[in-house]
XYZ file of C-alpha atoms in Angstrom:
610
model
C 3.077 -28.979 20.272
C 1.973 -30.622 23.797
C 0.286 -34.128 23.983
C -1.601 -34.091 27.207
C -4.701 -36.146 28.044
C -4.914 -39.640 29.996
C -2.433 -41.823 31.557
C -2.241 -45.442 29.517
C -3.421 -44.092 26.285
C -0.039 -44.265 24.626
C 0.843 -40.757 24.252
C 4.509 -41.702 25.186
C 4.731 -44.656 22.985
C 3.609 -42.405 19.939
C 6.419 -39.913 20.254
C 9.014 -42.580 20.715
C 7.575 -44.316 17.807
C 7.777 -41.205 15.832
C 11.767 -40.435 16.692
C 12.650 -44.425 16.987
C 10.639 -45.347 13.944
C 9.800 -48.181 15.950
C 7.627 -49.535 18.907
C 9.369 -49.162 22.280
C 9.447 -52.231 24.351
C 10.034 -50.011 27.627
C 7.836 -46.959 27.746
C 9.054 -44.362 30.520
C 5.830 -42.066 32.086
C 6.959 -39.372 30.127
C 9.253 -38.754 27.059
C 12.015 -35.906 26.879
C 11.167 -32.819 25.151
C 12.282 -33.118 21.551
C 12.500 -30.720 18.600
C 12.232 -32.418 15.152
C 14.331 -30.400 12.442
C 12.635 -28.592 9.855
C 14.462 -30.385 6.967
C 12.796 -33.813 7.952
C 9.148 -32.375 8.172
C 6.710 -32.542 5.227
C 5.987 -28.431 6.097
C 9.788 -27.653 6.284
C 9.307 -26.198 9.782
C 11.149 -27.388 13.175
C 8.618 -28.899 15.522
C 8.812 -28.872 19.326
C 7.050 -31.738 21.299
C 6.503 -31.784 25.175
C 4.842 -34.758 26.388
C 2.855 -34.755 29.883
C 2.555 -37.304 32.502
C -0.104 -37.125 34.906
C 1.912 -39.025 37.253
C 4.710 -36.931 37.339
C 3.528 -33.262 36.531
C 0.597 -31.139 38.212
C -2.027 -29.471 36.318
C -0.265 -26.075 36.942
C 2.613 -27.456 35.162
C 0.332 -28.421 32.460
C -1.353 -25.138 32.165
C 1.886 -23.244 31.902
C 3.025 -25.798 29.009
C -0.247 -25.206 27.411
C 0.132 -21.668 27.148
C 3.272 -21.859 25.200
C 1.848 -24.388 22.736
C 0.711 -23.743 19.438
C -1.290 -27.033 18.810
C -2.316 -29.582 21.359
C -2.788 -33.238 20.593
C -5.233 -34.774 22.609
C -4.660 -38.799 22.732
C -7.341 -41.151 23.791
C -7.804 -44.889 23.887
C -10.071 -46.311 20.919
C -10.829 -49.255 23.371
C -11.813 -47.283 25.998
C -14.769 -44.763 26.243
C -13.878 -43.341 29.466
C -10.741 -41.857 27.975
C -12.922 -40.503 25.113
C -15.296 -38.698 27.537
C -12.666 -37.252 29.392
C -11.567 -35.326 26.168
C -14.818 -33.485 26.449
C -15.224 -33.052 30.233
C -12.057 -32.282 31.311
C -9.141 -31.771 28.643
C -10.808 -29.479 26.208
C -12.092 -27.446 28.983
C -8.611 -27.043 30.658
C -6.996 -25.987 27.054
C -9.653 -23.462 25.935
C -12.216 -23.217 28.791
C -11.383 -19.144 29.176
C -10.518 -18.500 25.632
C -12.873 -16.439 23.352
C -13.939 -18.155 20.079
C -11.438 -17.751 17.439
C -8.738 -17.324 19.554
C -8.474 -20.852 20.974
C -5.632 -23.053 20.568
C -6.132 -25.901 17.752
C -6.473 -29.327 18.852
C -5.910 -32.454 17.162
C -7.642 -35.633 18.332
C -5.594 -38.681 18.368
C -7.334 -42.347 18.658
C -4.434 -44.463 19.708
C -4.281 -48.307 19.860
C -6.254 -48.993 16.755
C -4.751 -52.098 16.317
C -6.542 -53.692 19.225
C -10.207 -52.614 17.488
C -11.516 -53.849 14.068
C -14.006 -50.803 13.841
C -13.587 -46.908 14.290
C -14.093 -44.890 16.953
C -15.318 -41.971 14.857
C -18.971 -42.276 15.664
C -18.174 -41.561 19.198
C -15.880 -38.650 18.445
C -17.843 -36.825 15.897
C -20.390 -35.137 18.313
C -17.217 -33.724 20.424
C -16.026 -32.615 17.126
C -19.076 -30.904 16.166
C -19.337 -29.562 19.892
C -15.932 -27.883 19.923
C -15.057 -25.764 16.808
C -11.418 -25.683 17.938
C -10.717 -29.252 16.594
C -9.025 -29.547 13.545
C -9.190 -32.982 12.707
C -9.062 -36.687 14.204
C -6.526 -39.109 13.742
C -6.687 -42.883 14.534
C -3.062 -44.589 14.751
C -0.999 -47.401 16.116
C 1.947 -46.805 18.027
C 2.618 -50.343 17.714
C 2.330 -50.864 14.105
C 3.222 -47.262 13.270
C 0.105 -46.753 11.397
C -0.377 -43.109 10.916
C 2.605 -41.908 13.261
C 3.911 -39.288 10.670
C 0.615 -38.042 9.503
C -0.643 -37.283 13.136
C 2.235 -34.999 13.464
C 1.839 -33.799 9.837
C -1.833 -32.726 10.832
C -0.409 -31.021 14.172
C 1.653 -29.082 11.947
C -0.988 -28.158 9.325
C -3.046 -27.135 12.248
C -0.689 -24.423 13.083
C 0.461 -23.257 9.563
C -3.202 -23.505 8.019
C -5.653 -23.048 11.039
C -8.998 -23.464 10.418
C -10.231 -21.248 12.803
C -9.860 -17.861 11.114
C -11.390 -19.095 7.967
C -14.271 -21.178 8.694
C -17.131 -21.453 11.211
C -18.257 -25.266 11.457
C -20.963 -24.199 13.443
C -22.473 -22.259 10.942
C -20.674 -24.398 8.103
C -19.543 -21.031 6.334
C -16.654 -18.596 5.797
C -15.855 -16.336 8.592
C -16.454 -12.465 7.359
C -12.784 -11.875 7.870
C -12.100 -14.465 5.589
C -15.065 -13.911 2.946
C -13.838 -10.012 3.117
C -10.214 -10.700 2.095
C -11.107 -13.439 -0.565
C -13.495 -10.769 -2.371
C -10.636 -8.235 -2.264
C -8.587 -10.766 -3.868
C -11.399 -12.057 -6.407
C -11.975 -7.865 -7.156
C -7.995 -7.643 -7.818
C -8.007 -10.528 -9.871
C -11.064 -9.614 -11.692
C -8.758 -7.734 -14.343
C -11.464 -6.455 -16.973
C -13.737 -5.439 -14.037
C -16.691 -7.465 -15.204
C -17.166 -9.544 -12.028
C -16.468 -12.845 -13.512
C -12.974 -14.503 -13.638
C -12.288 -15.562 -17.291
C -10.251 -19.054 -18.134
C -7.833 -16.355 -18.628
C -8.057 -14.904 -15.407
C -8.322 -17.749 -13.807
C -5.105 -19.139 -15.390
C -3.396 -16.138 -14.144
C -4.520 -16.405 -10.406
C -3.547 -19.873 -10.484
C -0.099 -19.340 -11.669
C 0.743 -16.447 -9.366
C -0.685 -18.514 -6.161
C 0.753 -21.951 -7.203
C 3.303 -21.577 -10.084
C 1.260 -23.308 -12.743
C -1.927 -22.690 -14.749
C -4.682 -25.291 -14.591
C -5.066 -27.864 -17.315
C -7.996 -27.122 -19.716
C -9.800 -30.276 -18.475
C -9.016 -29.449 -14.746
C -10.571 -25.672 -15.385
C -13.518 -27.275 -16.990
C -13.860 -29.719 -13.848
C -13.787 -26.759 -11.236
C -16.171 -24.664 -12.927
C -18.727 -27.885 -13.499
C -18.062 -28.586 -9.338
C -19.029 -24.833 -8.879
C -22.017 -25.112 -11.659
C -23.167 -28.386 -9.755
C -23.621 -26.840 -6.113
C -24.731 -23.190 -6.636
C -26.900 -21.426 -8.678
C -24.945 -18.443 -9.733
C -21.380 -19.476 -9.256
C -21.005 -19.666 -13.115
C -21.895 -17.329 -15.207
C -20.726 -16.397 -18.981
C -18.314 -19.530 -18.589
C -16.613 -17.971 -15.776
C -16.352 -17.715 -11.865
C -18.351 -15.283 -10.133
C -17.692 -14.262 -6.554
C -19.998 -16.497 -5.100
C -18.335 -19.304 -7.012
C -14.906 -18.184 -5.943
C -16.193 -18.267 -2.340
C -17.717 -21.216 -2.681
C -14.766 -22.917 -4.155
C -12.532 -21.951 -1.296
C -15.554 -23.192 1.332
C -15.098 -26.301 -0.537
C -11.269 -26.818 -0.039
C -11.473 -26.039 3.520
C -14.428 -28.386 4.328
C -12.632 -31.195 2.449
C -9.979 -30.600 4.850
C -7.494 -28.575 2.248
C -7.097 -25.665 4.170
C -3.335 -25.019 3.150
C -5.042 -24.144 -0.488
C -6.990 -21.287 0.981
C -3.835 -20.428 2.884
C -1.812 -20.397 -0.130
C -4.020 -17.679 -1.788
C -4.341 -15.476 1.255
C -0.697 -15.226 1.720
C 0.094 -14.781 -1.899
C -1.767 -11.657 -1.548
C -0.017 -10.203 1.542
C -2.345 -11.704 4.577
C -0.920 -12.964 8.012
C -2.806 -15.540 10.085
C -5.091 -12.848 11.572
C -6.214 -12.330 8.185
C -4.791 -8.822 7.991
C -2.230 -7.611 5.316
C 1.319 -7.579 6.925
C 3.776 -4.968 7.321
C 6.393 -6.630 5.288
C 3.941 -6.630 2.192
C 2.437 -2.935 2.784
C 5.652 -1.246 3.671
C 8.404 -2.827 2.080
C 11.650 -1.619 3.127
C 13.004 1.649 0.985
C 15.947 3.623 1.473
C 15.777 7.504 0.707
C 19.026 8.937 1.458
C 19.156 12.548 2.501
C 18.937 15.117 -0.271
C 17.224 12.599 -2.513
C 13.595 12.337 -3.820
C 11.148 9.603 -5.012
C 9.176 9.333 -8.051
C 6.977 6.770 -10.046
C 9.073 5.082 -12.667
C 7.213 3.763 -15.799
C 6.692 0.599 -14.452
C 4.573 2.287 -11.646
C 2.709 4.582 -14.309
C 1.873 1.191 -16.443
C 0.279 -0.123 -13.754
C -1.472 2.778 -12.652
C -2.704 3.401 -16.087
C -3.914 -0.453 -16.408
C -5.917 0.184 -12.928
C -7.686 3.643 -14.210
C -8.580 1.806 -17.820
C -9.940 -1.337 -15.579
C -12.317 0.667 -13.679
C -13.040 3.695 -16.222
C -16.256 1.010 -17.292
C -18.055 4.029 -19.306
C -14.454 4.501 -21.608
C -15.280 8.374 -21.284
C -11.348 8.801 -20.258
C -12.567 9.625 -16.608
C -13.360 8.069 -13.408
C -16.834 9.133 -11.871
C -17.164 9.112 -7.855
C -18.836 5.557 -8.479
C -15.933 4.321 -10.543
C -13.495 6.161 -8.267
C -15.010 4.318 -5.212
C -14.780 0.942 -7.368
C -11.347 1.751 -7.393
C -10.627 1.665 -4.108
C -12.974 -0.943 -3.038
C -9.723 -2.937 -2.256
C -8.558 -0.506 0.224
C -9.630 -0.550 3.959
C -10.484 3.372 3.827
C -11.224 5.818 1.012
C -7.358 7.330 0.555
C -8.631 10.505 -1.376
C -10.893 13.400 0.091
C -12.852 15.908 -1.823
C -9.755 18.051 -1.587
C -8.448 15.871 -4.559
C -10.731 18.158 -7.017
C -8.545 21.217 -5.757
C -5.296 19.552 -6.236
C -5.210 17.992 -9.560
C -6.961 18.491 -13.206
C -10.370 17.497 -13.356
C -12.284 17.355 -16.746
C -15.003 20.243 -17.684
C -17.573 18.312 -16.022
C -15.478 17.710 -12.674
C -14.253 14.017 -13.333
C -11.125 12.529 -12.710
C -9.031 12.443 -15.584
C -6.180 9.937 -16.306
C -3.905 12.945 -16.224
C -5.055 13.994 -12.701
C -5.058 10.533 -11.717
C -1.469 9.909 -12.214
C -0.639 13.625 -10.916
C -2.406 12.880 -7.431
C -0.296 9.466 -7.399
C 3.081 11.465 -8.537
C 2.398 13.748 -5.577
C 2.011 11.073 -2.797
C 5.220 9.454 -4.406
C 6.933 12.700 -3.854
C 5.555 13.550 -0.393
C 5.118 10.100 1.301
C 6.761 7.435 -0.443
C 5.830 4.739 2.296
C 2.294 5.893 1.739
C 2.551 5.277 -1.822
C 3.966 1.734 -1.606
C 1.333 0.930 0.858
C -1.529 1.974 -1.570
C 0.147 -0.058 -4.387
C -0.065 -2.718 -2.323
C -3.684 -2.512 -1.687
C -4.324 -2.545 -5.597
C -2.030 -5.633 -5.708
C 1.309 -4.509 -7.455
C 3.599 -7.192 -6.712
C 1.056 -9.678 -7.854
C 0.005 -8.299 -11.074
C 3.560 -6.794 -12.007
C 5.241 -10.115 -10.812
C 7.667 -8.296 -8.564
C 8.834 -9.036 -5.386
C 7.434 -5.840 -3.776
C 5.967 -2.183 -4.760
C 9.643 -0.592 -4.387
C 9.965 -1.883 -7.926
C 7.535 0.776 -9.085
C 9.612 3.679 -7.504
C 13.022 5.504 -8.387
C 15.006 7.051 -5.837
C 16.922 9.811 -7.513
C 20.392 11.120 -6.838
C 21.266 13.773 -4.349
C 20.736 17.447 -5.369
C 24.172 18.451 -4.739
C 25.410 15.861 -7.405
C 22.976 17.489 -9.771
C 24.084 20.863 -9.026
C 27.859 19.577 -9.625
C 27.077 17.927 -12.818
C 24.632 20.685 -14.286
C 21.758 17.926 -14.852
C 19.657 16.297 -13.508
C 17.210 13.129 -14.409
C 14.348 14.058 -12.010
C 10.798 14.482 -13.326
C 9.382 15.906 -10.367
C 9.946 19.287 -8.671
C 8.639 20.928 -5.718
C 7.957 24.920 -6.103
C 7.196 26.621 -2.483
C 4.705 29.320 -2.975
C 5.130 32.438 -0.485
C 3.638 35.830 0.164
C 1.721 37.793 2.320
C -2.103 37.488 3.026
C -4.082 38.575 0.051
C -1.548 38.199 -2.396
C -3.267 35.467 -4.267
C -1.403 32.144 -3.328
C -4.436 29.847 -3.427
C -5.549 31.724 -6.821
C -2.201 31.053 -8.636
C -2.075 27.367 -7.161
C -5.792 26.827 -8.647
C -4.548 28.683 -12.032
C -1.976 25.966 -12.240
C -4.745 23.876 -12.716
C -6.283 25.536 -15.813
C -9.062 27.402 -13.601
C -9.696 31.561 -14.065
C -10.915 33.460 -11.026
C -14.487 33.083 -12.359
C -14.087 29.248 -12.201
C -12.648 29.296 -8.652
C -15.544 31.366 -7.412
C -17.838 28.590 -8.857
C -16.254 26.039 -6.830
C -15.108 27.245 -3.379
C -14.852 24.097 -1.797
C -11.963 22.775 0.539
C -8.959 24.468 -0.443
C -5.646 22.490 -0.437
C -1.819 23.525 0.028
C -0.938 21.637 -2.803
C -1.400 21.548 -6.540
C 0.627 19.338 -9.065
C 0.410 19.037 -12.840
C 2.738 19.321 -15.710
C 4.922 21.937 -17.690
C 7.011 21.884 -20.246
C 10.581 22.196 -19.964
C 12.763 22.244 -23.377
C 10.020 20.030 -25.106
C 9.934 17.780 -22.192
C 7.056 17.049 -19.549
C 7.754 17.743 -16.051
C 6.012 17.378 -13.075
C 5.809 20.482 -11.011
C 4.312 20.588 -7.181
C 3.299 24.198 -6.136
C 2.733 24.256 -2.309
C 1.440 27.160 -0.411
C 3.939 27.456 2.427
C 3.977 29.720 5.366
C 7.217 32.150 5.488
C 7.409 31.247 9.636
C 9.883 28.400 8.942
C 11.129 26.941 12.317
C 14.376 25.573 10.783
C 16.521 25.763 7.893
C 14.955 22.564 6.103
C 11.553 24.091 6.069
C 12.556 26.353 3.319
C 14.223 23.735 1.355
C 12.296 23.354 -2.329
C 13.568 23.081 -5.955
C 11.858 26.577 -6.727
C 10.773 29.364 -4.673
C 7.849 31.451 -5.982
C 7.483 34.697 -4.078
C 4.027 36.249 -4.766
C 3.556 40.078 -4.475
C 0.449 42.159 -4.997
C 0.937 44.858 -7.422
C -1.276 46.915 -5.756
C 0.084 46.870 -2.182
C 3.914 47.820 -1.593
C 3.900 45.857 1.924
C 3.460 42.904 -0.093
C 6.951 43.150 -2.049
C 8.484 44.220 0.954
C 7.100 41.095 2.658
C 8.498 38.925 -0.276
C 11.909 40.812 -0.110
C 12.170 40.167 3.670
C 11.998 36.287 3.201
C 14.222 36.048 0.143
C 16.791 37.793 2.433
C 16.275 35.806 5.256
C 15.761 32.280 3.798
C 16.983 32.181 0.225
C 19.622 34.833 -0.361
C 22.336 32.357 0.479
C 21.233 29.429 -0.784
C 21.436 27.471 -4.294
C 17.738 27.466 -4.689
C 16.394 29.346 -7.398
C 13.707 32.206 -6.725
C 11.463 33.840 -9.032
C 9.163 36.449 -7.900
C 5.748 37.040 -9.358
C 3.613 40.115 -9.535
C 0.368 39.013 -9.156
C -2.946 40.927 -9.779
C -1.464 42.245 -12.980
C -4.819 43.475 -14.349
C -4.949 46.170 -12.020
C -3.102 49.290 -11.701
C -0.023 49.025 -9.876
C 1.498 51.144 -7.242
C 5.292 52.622 -7.002
C 7.326 52.067 -4.154
C 7.203 54.896 -1.455
C 11.089 54.462 -0.907
C 13.891 51.727 -1.557
C 14.380 49.835 -4.640
C 11.275 49.037 -6.973
C 10.682 45.135 -7.629
C 12.326 45.158 -10.847
C 15.747 46.954 -9.413
C 15.476 44.814 -6.229
C 15.614 41.671 -8.681
C 18.719 43.241 -10.434
C 20.581 43.960 -7.615
C 20.403 40.374 -6.290
C 21.100 38.856 -9.619
C 17.539 37.258 -10.015
C 15.285 37.052 -13.184
C 12.879 40.220 -13.558
C 9.737 39.939 -11.946
C 7.024 38.006 -13.912
C 3.592 39.325 -14.092
C 0.698 37.182 -13.563
C -3.383 37.420 -13.292
C -5.900 34.680 -13.192
C -8.817 37.405 -13.817
C -9.123 36.445 -17.446
C -11.529 34.857 -19.695
C -10.508 31.242 -20.803
C -7.444 29.397 -19.435
C -4.641 31.467 -17.491
C -1.302 31.290 -18.982
C 0.565 28.425 -18.243
C 4.084 30.158 -19.180
C 4.841 31.336 -15.845
C 4.362 27.614 -14.334
C 6.809 26.699 -17.465
C 9.146 29.117 -16.307
C 9.199 27.985 -12.576
C 9.477 24.180 -13.653
C 12.767 25.390 -16.046
C 14.095 27.198 -13.155
C 13.758 24.182 -11.004
C 15.262 21.758 -13.621
C 18.381 24.122 -14.189
C 19.248 25.610 -10.691
C 22.723 26.096 -11.956
C 21.255 28.887 -14.380
C 19.251 30.805 -12.084
C 21.951 34.016 -11.918
C 20.583 36.192 -14.481
C 19.993 33.276 -17.237
C 19.952 34.284 -20.723
C 16.451 35.509 -20.660
C 16.911 37.510 -18.068
C 20.322 38.926 -19.033
C 18.940 40.197 -22.311
C 15.899 41.769 -20.699
C 18.626 43.772 -18.662
C 20.573 44.580 -21.395
C 17.464 46.014 -23.119
C 16.560 47.905 -19.871
C 20.540 49.484 -19.829
C 19.817 50.394 -23.580
C 16.742 51.908 -23.206
C 18.441 53.988 -19.910
C 21.205 55.201 -22.124
C 18.982 56.094 -25.133
C 17.182 58.220 -22.625
C 20.213 59.917 -21.265
C 21.321 61.088 -24.416
C 17.793 62.186 -25.462
C 17.801 64.090 -22.286
C 21.239 65.771 -22.701
C 20.485 66.624 -25.858
C 16.865 68.186 -25.060
C 18.765 70.115 -22.328
C 21.617 71.545 -24.771
C 18.432 72.721 -26.841
C 16.586 74.505 -24.169
C 20.040 76.127 -22.796
C 21.095 77.455 -26.365
C 17.390 78.894 -26.718
C 17.648 81.057 -23.511
């Protein structure tokens, strides 16, 4: 804080009267710099006060101090018009002459020596206040009588903590665009039934969230009455509209109650520049190595409410317009057209609740920081009454521990789908969403490397993320996943050899379960020219036998293969020829034995006839 103008107006006396709580009989040209502790100030923040003396200091020294100041108190003598005129002609241009509108240092005008004048200087001051928007307020006081001394410094603190400039344009007498946008976003989030009106219940939730207590019924009616009398459409259906909400905040500011609007903005995560803070959008979350992140039931409950809020026609799906409404509280549209190739949609191509939750699950797993940011935009901490969005996330234990214990509590698993070009990887991913080959040809669109859906594992629903991966891994961690799905084309021998090479190079010595899948199984299968067949290769390496798959079917492709992938991911410790696979190889062995016995018998019969 920097009290700066003209000599003999009493600025040093004001500082000494504040500190000593009495009028000083002897006043030095300049008071020493002092810091008022936080615990003795109304706003509970420390305040550093720097005096200025024209007699002892140069204007260059003053300019240097001004650059450090958060607020400047300009003191004038209410009995001397020349000191008032100097504020307009010299001091304000010196403080903010080169600053852009909106970034100027707030100014408090202080009329001292009010004990020497019966009237008020406000008529003279008002034109100056109207001319310079950075002037927060004017306080008339008396160092001699200790009148309004503490109020002066309270308003100085308030000008810093609850500045007017970012909120309100006094020249146009309206909210600044950034403030109006922030308050509009807050209104839209608080409108929990999405009917463009804040009901009494919604207003009370908002009031309690921001200020700690709901409004008394009569106070609530009084607020609506003020809005109703001053606007044409501020109150509808006995609730507050957006225009009514904006008017109410404008009124608070015009009446000097900036702290009310600032309390609302800061509760919803805004800083002094009306940007959402990093602390709000990106709360700290610790994810140890080899752990993953998932939405928990609190997160899913919140997201289901968001979905239901914006499903205005109650058809169980979000149309493009409804999805746009859902994300209207974001600074950008977070999901692009690839969404419809990533999750399940309805028969008409709309986003179902299942698809909506799948997309959030995918984001929580792949990029938890982005997920936290998006939950912040939706207002999770406010409407879940939690400190941060981290409350919606579960960090799983290390996979190594799961393997040691032979069980896992995880619900989301990553499957990397690998194979040569033309093996059908993209088709395999889309089939996971229930789309056969004909459906895929109808909606070519922009493909994605991810799909996500649920699969049944021993009667429980698990999320399985499928990722179409490149086999040219640059580091060992690139191959990491919960299950590797190696796709080969049954019509192309080279296709299997490619998968066998990937397995040997990246997975043979790992604990990652691997499943070989023979695609295009509706077409004639070619026999290997040399070496092991796919079935023999899997048997040699103690892998489950290859699974056959095609999406060239009528209706929905079979989901059984995806359930097996999810099961392999859930129980990686059982991957070495499990019971199902073992029974397969037993059947193969028994078949070979029978064939050998029959062959020997036939040979003996033929030999005897000779």
